[in-house]
Coordinates of C-alpha atoms and ligand atoms in Angstrom, one line a residue:
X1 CA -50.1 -20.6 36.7
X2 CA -47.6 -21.8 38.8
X3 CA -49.0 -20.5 42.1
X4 CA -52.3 -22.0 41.5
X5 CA -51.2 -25.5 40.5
X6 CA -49.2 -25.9 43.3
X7 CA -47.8 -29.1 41.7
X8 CA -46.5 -31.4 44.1
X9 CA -47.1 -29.5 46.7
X10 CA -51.2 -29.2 47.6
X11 CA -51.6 -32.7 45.0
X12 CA -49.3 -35.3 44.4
X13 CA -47.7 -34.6 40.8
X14 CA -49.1 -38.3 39.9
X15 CA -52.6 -36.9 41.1
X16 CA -52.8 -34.1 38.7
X17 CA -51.0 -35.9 36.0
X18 CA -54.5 -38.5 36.0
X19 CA -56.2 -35.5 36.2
X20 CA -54.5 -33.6 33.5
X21 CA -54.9 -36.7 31.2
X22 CA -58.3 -36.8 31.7
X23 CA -58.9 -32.7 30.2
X24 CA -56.1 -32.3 27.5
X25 CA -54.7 -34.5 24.4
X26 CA -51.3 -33.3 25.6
X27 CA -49.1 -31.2 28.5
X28 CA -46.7 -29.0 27.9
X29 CA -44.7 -27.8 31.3
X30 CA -42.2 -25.3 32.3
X31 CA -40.6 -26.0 35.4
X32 CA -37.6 -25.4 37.3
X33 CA -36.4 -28.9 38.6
X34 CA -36.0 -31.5 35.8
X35 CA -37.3 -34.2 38.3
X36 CA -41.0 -32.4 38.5
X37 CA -41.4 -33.0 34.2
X38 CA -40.0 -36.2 34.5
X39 CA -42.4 -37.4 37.7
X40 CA -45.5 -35.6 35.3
X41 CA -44.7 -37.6 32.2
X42 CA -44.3 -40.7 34.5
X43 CA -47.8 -40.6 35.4
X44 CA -49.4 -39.3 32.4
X45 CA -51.5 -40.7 29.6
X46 CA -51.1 -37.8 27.4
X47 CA -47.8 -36.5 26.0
X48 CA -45.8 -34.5 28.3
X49 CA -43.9 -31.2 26.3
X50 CA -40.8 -30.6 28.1
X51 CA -41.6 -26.3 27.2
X52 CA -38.2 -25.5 29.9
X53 CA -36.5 -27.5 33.1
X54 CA -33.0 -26.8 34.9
X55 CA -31.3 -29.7 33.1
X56 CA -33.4 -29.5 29.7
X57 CA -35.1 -27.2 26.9
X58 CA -35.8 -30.0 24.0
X59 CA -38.2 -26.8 22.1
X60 CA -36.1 -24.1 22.2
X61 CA -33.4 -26.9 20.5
X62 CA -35.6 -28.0 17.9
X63 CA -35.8 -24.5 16.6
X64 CA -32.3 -24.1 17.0
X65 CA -31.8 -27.0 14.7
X66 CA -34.2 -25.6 12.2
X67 CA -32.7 -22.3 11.9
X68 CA -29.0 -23.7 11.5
X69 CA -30.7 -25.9 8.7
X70 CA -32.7 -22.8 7.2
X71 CA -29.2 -20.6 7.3
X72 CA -26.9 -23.5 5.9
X73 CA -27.0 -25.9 3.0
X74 CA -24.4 -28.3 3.9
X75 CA -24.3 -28.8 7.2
X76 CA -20.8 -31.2 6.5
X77 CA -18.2 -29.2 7.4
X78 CA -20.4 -26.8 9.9
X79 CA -18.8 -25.6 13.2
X80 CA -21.3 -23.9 16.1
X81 CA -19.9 -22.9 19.2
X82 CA -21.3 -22.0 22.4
X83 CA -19.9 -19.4 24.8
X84 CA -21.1 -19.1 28.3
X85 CA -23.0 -21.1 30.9
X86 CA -22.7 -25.3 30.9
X87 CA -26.8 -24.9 31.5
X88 CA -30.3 -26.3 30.3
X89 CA -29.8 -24.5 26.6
X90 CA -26.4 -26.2 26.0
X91 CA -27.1 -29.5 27.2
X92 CA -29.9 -29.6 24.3
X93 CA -27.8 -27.8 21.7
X94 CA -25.4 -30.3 22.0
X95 CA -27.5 -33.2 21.9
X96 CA -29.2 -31.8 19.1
X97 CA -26.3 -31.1 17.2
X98 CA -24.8 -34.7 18.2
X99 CA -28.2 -36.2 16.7
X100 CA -27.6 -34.3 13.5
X101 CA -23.5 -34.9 12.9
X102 CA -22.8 -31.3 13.0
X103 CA -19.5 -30.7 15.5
X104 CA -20.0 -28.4 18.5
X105 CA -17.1 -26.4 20.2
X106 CA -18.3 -25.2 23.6
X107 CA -16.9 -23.3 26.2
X108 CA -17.4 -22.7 30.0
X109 CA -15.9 -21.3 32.8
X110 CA -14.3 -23.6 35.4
X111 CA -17.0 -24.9 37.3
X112 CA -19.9 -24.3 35.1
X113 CA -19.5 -27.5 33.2
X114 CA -22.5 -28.8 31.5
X115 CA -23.8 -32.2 33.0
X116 CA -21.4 -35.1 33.0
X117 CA -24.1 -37.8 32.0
X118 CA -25.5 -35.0 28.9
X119 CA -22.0 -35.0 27.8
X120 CA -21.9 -38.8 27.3
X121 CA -24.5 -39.1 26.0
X122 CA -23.8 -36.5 23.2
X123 CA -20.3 -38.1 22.7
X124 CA -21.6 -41.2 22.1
X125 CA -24.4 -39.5 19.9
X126 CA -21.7 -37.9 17.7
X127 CA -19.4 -40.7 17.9
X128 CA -22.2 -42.4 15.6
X129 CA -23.0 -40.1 13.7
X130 CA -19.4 -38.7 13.0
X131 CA -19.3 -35.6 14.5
X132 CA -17.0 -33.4 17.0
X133 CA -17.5 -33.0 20.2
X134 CA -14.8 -30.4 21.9
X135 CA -15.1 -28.5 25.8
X136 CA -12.8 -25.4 26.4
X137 CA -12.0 -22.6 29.0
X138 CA -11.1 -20.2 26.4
X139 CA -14.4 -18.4 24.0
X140 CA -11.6 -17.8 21.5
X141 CA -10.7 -21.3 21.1
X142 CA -14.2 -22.4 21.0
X143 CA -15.4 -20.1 18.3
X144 CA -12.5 -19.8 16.3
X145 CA -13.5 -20.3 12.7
X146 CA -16.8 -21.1 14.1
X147 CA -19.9 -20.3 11.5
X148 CA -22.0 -19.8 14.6
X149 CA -21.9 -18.4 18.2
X150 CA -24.4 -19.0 20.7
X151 CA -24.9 -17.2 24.3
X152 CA -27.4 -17.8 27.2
X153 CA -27.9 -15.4 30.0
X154 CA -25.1 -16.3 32.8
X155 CA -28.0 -16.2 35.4
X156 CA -30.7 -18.7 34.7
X157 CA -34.5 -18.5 35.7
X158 CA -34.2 -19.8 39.3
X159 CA -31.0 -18.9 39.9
X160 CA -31.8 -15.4 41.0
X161 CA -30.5 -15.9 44.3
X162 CA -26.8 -17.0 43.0
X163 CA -25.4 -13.8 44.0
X164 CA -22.3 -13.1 42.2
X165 CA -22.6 -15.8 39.7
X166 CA -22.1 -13.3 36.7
X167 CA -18.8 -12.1 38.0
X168 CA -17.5 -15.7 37.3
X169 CA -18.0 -14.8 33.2
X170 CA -15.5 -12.5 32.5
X171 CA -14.2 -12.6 29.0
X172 CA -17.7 -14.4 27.7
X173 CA -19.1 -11.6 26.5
X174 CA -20.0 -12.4 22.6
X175 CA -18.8 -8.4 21.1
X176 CA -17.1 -7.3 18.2
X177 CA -13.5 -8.8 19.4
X178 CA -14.7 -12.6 19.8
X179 CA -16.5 -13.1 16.7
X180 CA -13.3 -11.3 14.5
X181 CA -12.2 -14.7 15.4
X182 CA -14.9 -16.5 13.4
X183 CA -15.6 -17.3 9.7
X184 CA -16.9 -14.2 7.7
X185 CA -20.2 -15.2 7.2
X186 CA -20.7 -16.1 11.0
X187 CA -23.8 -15.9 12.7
X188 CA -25.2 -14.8 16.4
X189 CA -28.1 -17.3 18.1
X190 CA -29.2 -16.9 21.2
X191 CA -32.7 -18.2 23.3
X192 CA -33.8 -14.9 24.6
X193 CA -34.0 -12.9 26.7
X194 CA -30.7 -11.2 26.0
X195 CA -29.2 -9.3 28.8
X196 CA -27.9 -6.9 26.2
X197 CA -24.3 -5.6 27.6
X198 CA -23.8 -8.7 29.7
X199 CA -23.7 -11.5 27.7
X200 CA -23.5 -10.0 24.3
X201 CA -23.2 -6.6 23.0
X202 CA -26.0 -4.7 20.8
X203 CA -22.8 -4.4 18.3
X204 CA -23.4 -8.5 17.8
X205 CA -27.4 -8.7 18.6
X206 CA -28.2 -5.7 16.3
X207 CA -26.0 -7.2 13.4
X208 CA -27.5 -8.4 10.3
X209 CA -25.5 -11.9 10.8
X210 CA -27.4 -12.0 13.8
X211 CA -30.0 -14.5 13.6
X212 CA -31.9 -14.3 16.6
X213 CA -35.3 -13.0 15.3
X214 CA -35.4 -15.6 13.1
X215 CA -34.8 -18.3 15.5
X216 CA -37.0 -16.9 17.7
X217 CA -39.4 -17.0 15.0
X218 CA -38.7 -20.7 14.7
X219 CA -39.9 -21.4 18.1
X220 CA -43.6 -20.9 16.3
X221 CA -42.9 -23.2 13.7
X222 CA -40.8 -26.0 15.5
X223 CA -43.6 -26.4 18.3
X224 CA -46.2 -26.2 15.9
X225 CA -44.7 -28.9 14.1
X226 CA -43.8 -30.6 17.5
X227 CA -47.4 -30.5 18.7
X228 CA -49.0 -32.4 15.7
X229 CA -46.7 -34.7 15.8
X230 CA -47.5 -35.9 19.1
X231 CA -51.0 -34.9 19.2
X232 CA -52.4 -35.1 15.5
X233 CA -50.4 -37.9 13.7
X234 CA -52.7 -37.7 10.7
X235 CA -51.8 -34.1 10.2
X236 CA -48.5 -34.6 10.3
X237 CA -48.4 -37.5 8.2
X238 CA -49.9 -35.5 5.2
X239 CA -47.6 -32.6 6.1
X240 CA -44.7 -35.1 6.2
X241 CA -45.8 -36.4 2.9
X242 CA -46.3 -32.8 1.3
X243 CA -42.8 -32.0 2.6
X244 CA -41.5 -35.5 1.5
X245 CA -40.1 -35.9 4.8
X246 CA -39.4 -39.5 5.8
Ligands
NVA301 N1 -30.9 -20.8 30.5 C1 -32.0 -20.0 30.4 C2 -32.8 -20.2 29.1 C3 -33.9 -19.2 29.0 C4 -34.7 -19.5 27.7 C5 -32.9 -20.3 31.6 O1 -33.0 -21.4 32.0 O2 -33.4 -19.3 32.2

């Protein structure tokens, strides 16, 4: 618990990374700064699991990944769109998406960008791999003729204190009107928590194009899948091989 770790603050995070690597075959950390998962993994022996930092959410991508795959068969011609906060969920999104060739339409209020060096790094991710990558002001651009919408809280966990930040997303909200702008068969995602009637309405979250349950779901299967792949290679070599995944 975070109060009783104290990392970095009673113990030097390399301190309790040695230690950590001593008890566990792996760590998996949620943190606020990006810098304190980075220092751990740094210092440890063990793999470090990224489970949530300011700049980054690698899990909650992977099973973002897998539900897009699960919900489409041709991912060719695929268009997912963000609307909301530049934060931790998009970075990863579009990374993700970058790593995959699918194009990703995204948009932000002014001054909520997502990280300049993310965005490199996904453009030259989907320059490779022959994808789209497109920022806009305006949620109807972004999602228009989009197969997929996704939404984040406009408040992150440790921004609690950023009075006033909400009032800066007017017009974000994913409802009814925005996603009459999309393909037919679109679909809601979002991390969770919803703030239901801030960032989306329970017209969209209740919908049966909305995903979320099932992508929440995902979250089981992707970090199951993540963990014996960093922890227990010979089980996910013969699950790999069962699947026929190369
Ligand atoms: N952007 C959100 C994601 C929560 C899963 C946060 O960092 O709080």
């Amino acid at each position: 618990m975070k109060n009783d770790i104290q990392l970095g603050k009673s113990e030097s995070v390399a301190d309790t990374a040695n230690v950590l690597s001593r008890f566990l075959d792996g760590i998996t950390y949620r943190c606020f700064a990006h810098a304190d998962v980075s220092e751990l993994a740094e210092n440890s022996d063990v793999p470090v699991i990224n489970a949530l930092s300011d700049k980054h959410h690698p899990c909650q991508a992977a099973a973002d990944l897998m539900t897009i795959m699960e919900k489409f068969d041709d991912t060719e011609d695929l268009k997912i769109s963000w609307v909301g906060d530049g934060n931790n969920v998009l970075h990863d999104l579009m990374l993700a998406c970058a790593m995959l060739g699918i194009d990703i339409h995204y948009a932000v209020p002014k001054g909520y960008e997502p990280d300049e060096g993310v965005v490199q790094r996904t453009k030259d991710l989907a320059k490779k791999n022959g994808s789209k990558v497109v920022a806009t002001n305006d949620p109807i651009e972004a999602v228009k003729g989009a197969h997929v919408v996704y939404s984040d809280a406009f408040v992150s966990m440790g921004e609690e204190n950023m009075e006033g930040k909400a009032n800066d997303f007017d017009g974000f909200q994913v409802n009814e009107e925005l996603v009459g702008h999309m393909d037919d068969d679109w679909k809601f995602m979002h991390c969770l928590p919803a703030h239901r009637g801030d960032e989306v309405t329970d017209w969209v979250m209740d919908h049966e194009q909305s995903i979320v349950f099932d992508q929440a779901e995902n979250r089981m299967w992707a970090q199951m899948s993540l963990l014996s792949f960093l922890i227990n290679p010979a089980a996910w070599d013969a699950m790999a091989e069962f699947m026929q995944i190369e």
